[in-house]
PDB file of C-alpha atoms in Angstrom:
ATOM      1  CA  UNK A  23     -17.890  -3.811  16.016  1.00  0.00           C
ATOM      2  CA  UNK A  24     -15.981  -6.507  14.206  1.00  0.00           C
ATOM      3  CA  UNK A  25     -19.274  -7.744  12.914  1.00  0.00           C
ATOM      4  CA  UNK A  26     -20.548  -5.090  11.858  1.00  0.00           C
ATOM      5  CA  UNK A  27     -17.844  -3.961   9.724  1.00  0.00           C
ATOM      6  CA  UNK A  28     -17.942  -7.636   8.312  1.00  0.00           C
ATOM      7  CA  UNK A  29     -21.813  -6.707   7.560  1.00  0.00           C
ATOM      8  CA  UNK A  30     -21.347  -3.231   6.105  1.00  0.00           C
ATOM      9  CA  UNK A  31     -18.210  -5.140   3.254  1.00  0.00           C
ATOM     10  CA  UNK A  32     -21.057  -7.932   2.721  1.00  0.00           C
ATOM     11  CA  UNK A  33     -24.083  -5.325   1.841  1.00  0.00           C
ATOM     12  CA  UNK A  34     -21.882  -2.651   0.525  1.00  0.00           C
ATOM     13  CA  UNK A  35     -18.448  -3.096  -1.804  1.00  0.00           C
ATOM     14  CA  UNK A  36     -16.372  -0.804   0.413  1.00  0.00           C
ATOM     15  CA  UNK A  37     -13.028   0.370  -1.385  1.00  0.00           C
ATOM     16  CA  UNK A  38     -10.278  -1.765  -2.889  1.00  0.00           C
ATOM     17  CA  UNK A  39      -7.493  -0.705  -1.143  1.00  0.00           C
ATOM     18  CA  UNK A  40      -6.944  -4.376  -0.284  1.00  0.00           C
ATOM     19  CA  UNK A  41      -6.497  -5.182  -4.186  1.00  0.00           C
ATOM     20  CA  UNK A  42      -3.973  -6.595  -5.484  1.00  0.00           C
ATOM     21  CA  UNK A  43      -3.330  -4.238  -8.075  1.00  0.00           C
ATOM     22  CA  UNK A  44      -3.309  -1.794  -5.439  1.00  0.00           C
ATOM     23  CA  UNK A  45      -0.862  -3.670  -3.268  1.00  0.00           C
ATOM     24  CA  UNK A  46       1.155  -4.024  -6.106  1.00  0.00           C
ATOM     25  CA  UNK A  47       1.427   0.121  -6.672  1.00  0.00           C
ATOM     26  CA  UNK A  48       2.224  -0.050  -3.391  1.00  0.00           C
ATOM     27  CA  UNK A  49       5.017  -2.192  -2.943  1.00  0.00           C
ATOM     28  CA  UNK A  50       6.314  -0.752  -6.335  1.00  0.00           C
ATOM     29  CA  UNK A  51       5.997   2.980  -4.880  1.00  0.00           C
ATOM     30  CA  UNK A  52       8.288   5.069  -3.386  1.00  0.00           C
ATOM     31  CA  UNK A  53       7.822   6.608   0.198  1.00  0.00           C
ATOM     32  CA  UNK A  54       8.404  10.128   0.889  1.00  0.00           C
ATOM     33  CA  UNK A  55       8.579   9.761   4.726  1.00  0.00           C
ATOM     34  CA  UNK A  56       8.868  12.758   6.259  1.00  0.00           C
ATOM     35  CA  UNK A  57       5.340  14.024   3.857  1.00  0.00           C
ATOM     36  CA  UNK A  58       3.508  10.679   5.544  1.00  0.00           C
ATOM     37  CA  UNK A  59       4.407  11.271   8.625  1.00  0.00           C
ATOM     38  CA  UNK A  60       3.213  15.368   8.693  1.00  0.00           C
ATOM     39  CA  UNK A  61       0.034  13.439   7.568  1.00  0.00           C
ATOM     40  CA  UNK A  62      -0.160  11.515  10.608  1.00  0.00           C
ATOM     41  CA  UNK A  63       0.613  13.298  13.337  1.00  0.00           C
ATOM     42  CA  UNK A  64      -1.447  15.687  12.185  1.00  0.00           C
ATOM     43  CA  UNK A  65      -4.485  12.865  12.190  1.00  0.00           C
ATOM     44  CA  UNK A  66      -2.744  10.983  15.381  1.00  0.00           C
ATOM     45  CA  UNK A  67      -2.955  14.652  17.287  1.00  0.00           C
ATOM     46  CA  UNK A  68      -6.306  15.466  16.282  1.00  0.00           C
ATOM     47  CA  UNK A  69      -7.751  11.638  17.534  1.00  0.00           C
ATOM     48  CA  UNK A  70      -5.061  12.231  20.636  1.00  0.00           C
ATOM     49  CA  UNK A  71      -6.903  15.727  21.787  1.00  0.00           C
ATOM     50  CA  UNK A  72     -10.305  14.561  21.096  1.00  0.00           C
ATOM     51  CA  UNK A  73      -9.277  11.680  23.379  1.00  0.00           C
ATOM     52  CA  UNK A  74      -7.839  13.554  26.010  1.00  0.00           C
ATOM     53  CA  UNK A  75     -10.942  16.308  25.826  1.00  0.00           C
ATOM     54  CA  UNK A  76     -13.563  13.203  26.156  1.00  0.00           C
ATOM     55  CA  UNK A  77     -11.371  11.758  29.053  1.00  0.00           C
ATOM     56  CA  UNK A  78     -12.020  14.854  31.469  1.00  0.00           C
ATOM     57  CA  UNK A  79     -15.648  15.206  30.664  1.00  0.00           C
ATOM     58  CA  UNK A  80     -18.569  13.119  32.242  1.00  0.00           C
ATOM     59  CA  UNK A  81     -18.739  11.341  28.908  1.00  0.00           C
ATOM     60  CA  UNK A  82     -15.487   9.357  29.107  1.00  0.00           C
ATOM     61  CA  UNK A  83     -16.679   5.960  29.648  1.00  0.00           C
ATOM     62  CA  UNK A  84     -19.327   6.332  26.506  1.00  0.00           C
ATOM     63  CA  UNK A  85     -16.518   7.628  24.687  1.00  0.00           C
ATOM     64  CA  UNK A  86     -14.135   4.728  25.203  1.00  0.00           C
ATOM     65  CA  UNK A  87     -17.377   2.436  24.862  1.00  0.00           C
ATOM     66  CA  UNK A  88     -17.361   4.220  21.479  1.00  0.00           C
ATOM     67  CA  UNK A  89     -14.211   4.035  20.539  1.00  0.00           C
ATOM     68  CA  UNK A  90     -13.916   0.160  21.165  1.00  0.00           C
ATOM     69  CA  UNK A  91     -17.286  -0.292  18.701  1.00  0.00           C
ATOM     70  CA  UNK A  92     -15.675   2.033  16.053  1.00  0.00           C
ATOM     71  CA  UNK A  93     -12.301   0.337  15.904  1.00  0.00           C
ATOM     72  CA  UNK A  94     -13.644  -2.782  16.229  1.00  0.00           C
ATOM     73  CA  UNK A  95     -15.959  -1.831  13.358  1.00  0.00           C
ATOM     74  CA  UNK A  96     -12.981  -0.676  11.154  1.00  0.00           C
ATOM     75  CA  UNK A  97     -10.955  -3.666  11.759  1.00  0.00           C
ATOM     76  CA  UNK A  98     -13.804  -5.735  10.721  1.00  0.00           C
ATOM     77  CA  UNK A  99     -13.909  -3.757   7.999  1.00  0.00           C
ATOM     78  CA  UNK A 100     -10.601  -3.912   6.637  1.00  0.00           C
ATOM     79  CA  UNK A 101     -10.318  -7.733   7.447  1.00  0.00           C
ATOM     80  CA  UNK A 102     -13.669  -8.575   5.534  1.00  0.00           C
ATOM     81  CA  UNK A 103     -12.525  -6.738   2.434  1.00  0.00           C
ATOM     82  CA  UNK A 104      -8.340  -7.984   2.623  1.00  0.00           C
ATOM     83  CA  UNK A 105      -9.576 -11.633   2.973  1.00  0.00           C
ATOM     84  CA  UNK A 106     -12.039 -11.138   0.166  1.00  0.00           C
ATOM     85  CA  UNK A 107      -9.581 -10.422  -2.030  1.00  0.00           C
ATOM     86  CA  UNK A 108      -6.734 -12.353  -0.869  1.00  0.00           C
ATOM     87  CA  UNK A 109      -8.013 -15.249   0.876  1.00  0.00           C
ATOM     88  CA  UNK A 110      -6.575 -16.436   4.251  1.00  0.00           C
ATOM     89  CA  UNK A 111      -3.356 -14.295   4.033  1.00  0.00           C
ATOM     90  CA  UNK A 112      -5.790 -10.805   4.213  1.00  0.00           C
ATOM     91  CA  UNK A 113      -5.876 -11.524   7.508  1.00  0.00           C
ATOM     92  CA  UNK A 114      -1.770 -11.538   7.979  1.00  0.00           C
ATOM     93  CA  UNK A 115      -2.099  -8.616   5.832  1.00  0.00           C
ATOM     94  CA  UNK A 116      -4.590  -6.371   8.075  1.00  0.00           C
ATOM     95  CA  UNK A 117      -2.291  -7.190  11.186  1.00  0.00           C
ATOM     96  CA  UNK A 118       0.948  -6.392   9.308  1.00  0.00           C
ATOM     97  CA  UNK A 119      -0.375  -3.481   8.437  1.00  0.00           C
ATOM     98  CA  UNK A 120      -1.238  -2.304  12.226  1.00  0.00           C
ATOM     99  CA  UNK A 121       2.060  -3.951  13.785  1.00  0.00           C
ATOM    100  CA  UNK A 122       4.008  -1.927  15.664  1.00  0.00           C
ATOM    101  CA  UNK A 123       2.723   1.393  15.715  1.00  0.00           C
ATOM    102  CA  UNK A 124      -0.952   0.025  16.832  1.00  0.00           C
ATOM    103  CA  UNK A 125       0.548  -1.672  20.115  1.00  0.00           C
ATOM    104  CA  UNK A 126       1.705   1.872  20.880  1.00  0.00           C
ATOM    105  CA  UNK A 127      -1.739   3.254  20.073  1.00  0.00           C
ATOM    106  CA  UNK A 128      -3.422   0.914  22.387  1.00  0.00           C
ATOM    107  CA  UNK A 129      -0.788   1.096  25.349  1.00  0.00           C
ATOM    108  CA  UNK A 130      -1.343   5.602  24.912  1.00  0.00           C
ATOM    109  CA  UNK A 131      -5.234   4.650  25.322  1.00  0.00           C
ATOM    110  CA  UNK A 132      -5.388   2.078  28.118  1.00  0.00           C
ATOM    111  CA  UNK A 133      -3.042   4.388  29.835  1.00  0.00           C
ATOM    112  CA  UNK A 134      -5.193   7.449  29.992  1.00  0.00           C
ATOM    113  CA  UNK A 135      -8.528   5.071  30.395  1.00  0.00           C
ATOM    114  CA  UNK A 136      -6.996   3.771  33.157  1.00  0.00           C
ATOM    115  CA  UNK A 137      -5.512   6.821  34.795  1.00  0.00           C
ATOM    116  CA  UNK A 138      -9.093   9.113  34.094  1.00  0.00           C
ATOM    117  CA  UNK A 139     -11.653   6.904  34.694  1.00  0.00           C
ATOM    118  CA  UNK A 140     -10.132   5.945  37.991  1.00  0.00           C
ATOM    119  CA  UNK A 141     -10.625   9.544  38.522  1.00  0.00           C
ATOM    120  CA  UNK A 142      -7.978  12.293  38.688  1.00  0.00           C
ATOM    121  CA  UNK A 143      -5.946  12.494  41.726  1.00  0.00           C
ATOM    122  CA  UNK A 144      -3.583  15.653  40.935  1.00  0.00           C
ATOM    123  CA  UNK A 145      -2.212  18.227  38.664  1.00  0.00           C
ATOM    124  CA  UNK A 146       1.151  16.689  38.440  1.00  0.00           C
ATOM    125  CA  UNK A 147      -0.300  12.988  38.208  1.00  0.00           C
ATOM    126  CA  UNK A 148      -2.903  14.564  34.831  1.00  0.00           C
ATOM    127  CA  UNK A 149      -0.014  16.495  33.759  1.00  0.00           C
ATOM    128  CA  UNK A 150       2.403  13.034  34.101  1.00  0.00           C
ATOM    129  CA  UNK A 151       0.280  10.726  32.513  1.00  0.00           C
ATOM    130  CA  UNK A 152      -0.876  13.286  29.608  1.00  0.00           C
ATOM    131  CA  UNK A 153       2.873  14.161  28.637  1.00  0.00           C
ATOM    132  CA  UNK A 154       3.581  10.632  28.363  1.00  0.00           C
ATOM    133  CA  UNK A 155       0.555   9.510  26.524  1.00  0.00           C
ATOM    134  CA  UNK A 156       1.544  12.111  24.179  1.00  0.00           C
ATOM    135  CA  UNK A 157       4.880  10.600  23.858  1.00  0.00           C
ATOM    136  CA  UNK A 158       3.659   7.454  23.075  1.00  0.00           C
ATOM    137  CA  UNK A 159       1.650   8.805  20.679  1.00  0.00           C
ATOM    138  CA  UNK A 160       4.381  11.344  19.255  1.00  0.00           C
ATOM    139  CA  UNK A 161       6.456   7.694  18.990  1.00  0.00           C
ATOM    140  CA  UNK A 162       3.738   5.843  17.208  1.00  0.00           C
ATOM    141  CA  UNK A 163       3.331   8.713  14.677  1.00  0.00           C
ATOM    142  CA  UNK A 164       6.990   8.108  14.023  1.00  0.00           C
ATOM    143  CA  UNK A 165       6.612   4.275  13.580  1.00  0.00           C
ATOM    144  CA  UNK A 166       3.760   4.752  11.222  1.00  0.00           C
ATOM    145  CA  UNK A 167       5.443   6.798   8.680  1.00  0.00           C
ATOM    146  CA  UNK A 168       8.864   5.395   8.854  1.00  0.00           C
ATOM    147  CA  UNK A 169       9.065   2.039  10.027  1.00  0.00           C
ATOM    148  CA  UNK A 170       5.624   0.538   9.170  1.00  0.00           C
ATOM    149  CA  UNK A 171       5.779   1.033   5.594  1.00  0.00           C
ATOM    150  CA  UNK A 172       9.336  -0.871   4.748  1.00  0.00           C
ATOM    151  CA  UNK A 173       7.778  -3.718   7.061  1.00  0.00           C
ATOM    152  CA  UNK A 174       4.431  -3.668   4.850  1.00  0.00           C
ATOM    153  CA  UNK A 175       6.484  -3.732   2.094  1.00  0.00           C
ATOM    154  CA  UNK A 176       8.619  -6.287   3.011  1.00  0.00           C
ATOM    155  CA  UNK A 177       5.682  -8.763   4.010  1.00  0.00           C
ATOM    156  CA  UNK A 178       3.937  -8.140   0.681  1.00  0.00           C
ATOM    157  CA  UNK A 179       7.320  -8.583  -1.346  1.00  0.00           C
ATOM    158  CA  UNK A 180       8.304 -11.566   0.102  1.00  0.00           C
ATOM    159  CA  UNK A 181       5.896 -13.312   2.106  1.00  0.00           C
ATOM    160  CA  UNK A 182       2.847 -12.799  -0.054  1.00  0.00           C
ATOM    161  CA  UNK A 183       4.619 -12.980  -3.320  1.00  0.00           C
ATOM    162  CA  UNK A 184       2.734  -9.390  -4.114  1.00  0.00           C
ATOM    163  CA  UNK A 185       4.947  -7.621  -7.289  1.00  0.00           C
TER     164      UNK A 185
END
């Protein structure tokens, strides 16, 4: 996935949103918080039930084969174009830009791969698992919008010299 998303920046100039004029807008900006995060738990939810729908279907394992190649594909992606515009440090960038609320992602996902394709052993065990995945994910919504930003900020302030 990684490589491909490398590919698809090297064939075709895919955004700019690693720019640094538009890193400087965005360190400049001002965050209305509680408008990003309706944005992303409404996105966070959507990906969340089309997860959980996939996971009780005979299609799970495709799915999370699937969702491995497109996320690997995106992060690819975004790391091709950040270190094509700033060098070495793109690469600090992308990751700064996923840390923390990605870790929580990843734990909500490997929990419910984990728990479904094992196979479902009861109603309380689904309805367990699901209510905390949905936690997690109800948490990471919250680190994305309020948290993430001030640390992206932050990094591209003072560590990257962005202003």
């Amino acid at each position: 996935g990684m490589i491909l998303g490398t590919c698809y920046v090297k064939m075709w100039n895919f955004g700019d949103v690693f720019s640094k004029e538009y890193l400087i807008i965005y360190v400049n900006s001002e965050i209305l918080y509680s408008e990003v995060w309706q944005e992303v738990i409404a996105h966070r939810l959507k990906k969340f039930v089309t997860l959980l729908m996939f996971m009780v279907t005979p299609l799970k394992k495709l799915y999370v084969y699937w969702l491995c190649l497109y996320n690997g594909f995106c992060l690819g992606l975004c790391m091709a174009k950040s270190v094509m515009y700033n060098g070495i440090k793109g690469i600090a960038i992308v990751f700064m830009w996923l840390i923390p609320h990605y870790i929580i992602y990843i734990m909500t996902v490997l929990l419910m791969c984990h728990y479904f394709l094992k196979g479902i052993d009861t109603t309380r065990k689904t309805v367990i698992i699901t209510s905390l995945s949905l936690l997690l994910t109800l948490i990471g919504t919250f680190v994305e919008s309020y948290i993430n930003p001030d640390i992206i900020k932050w990094y591209l302030n003072k560590v990257c010299n962005i202003i």
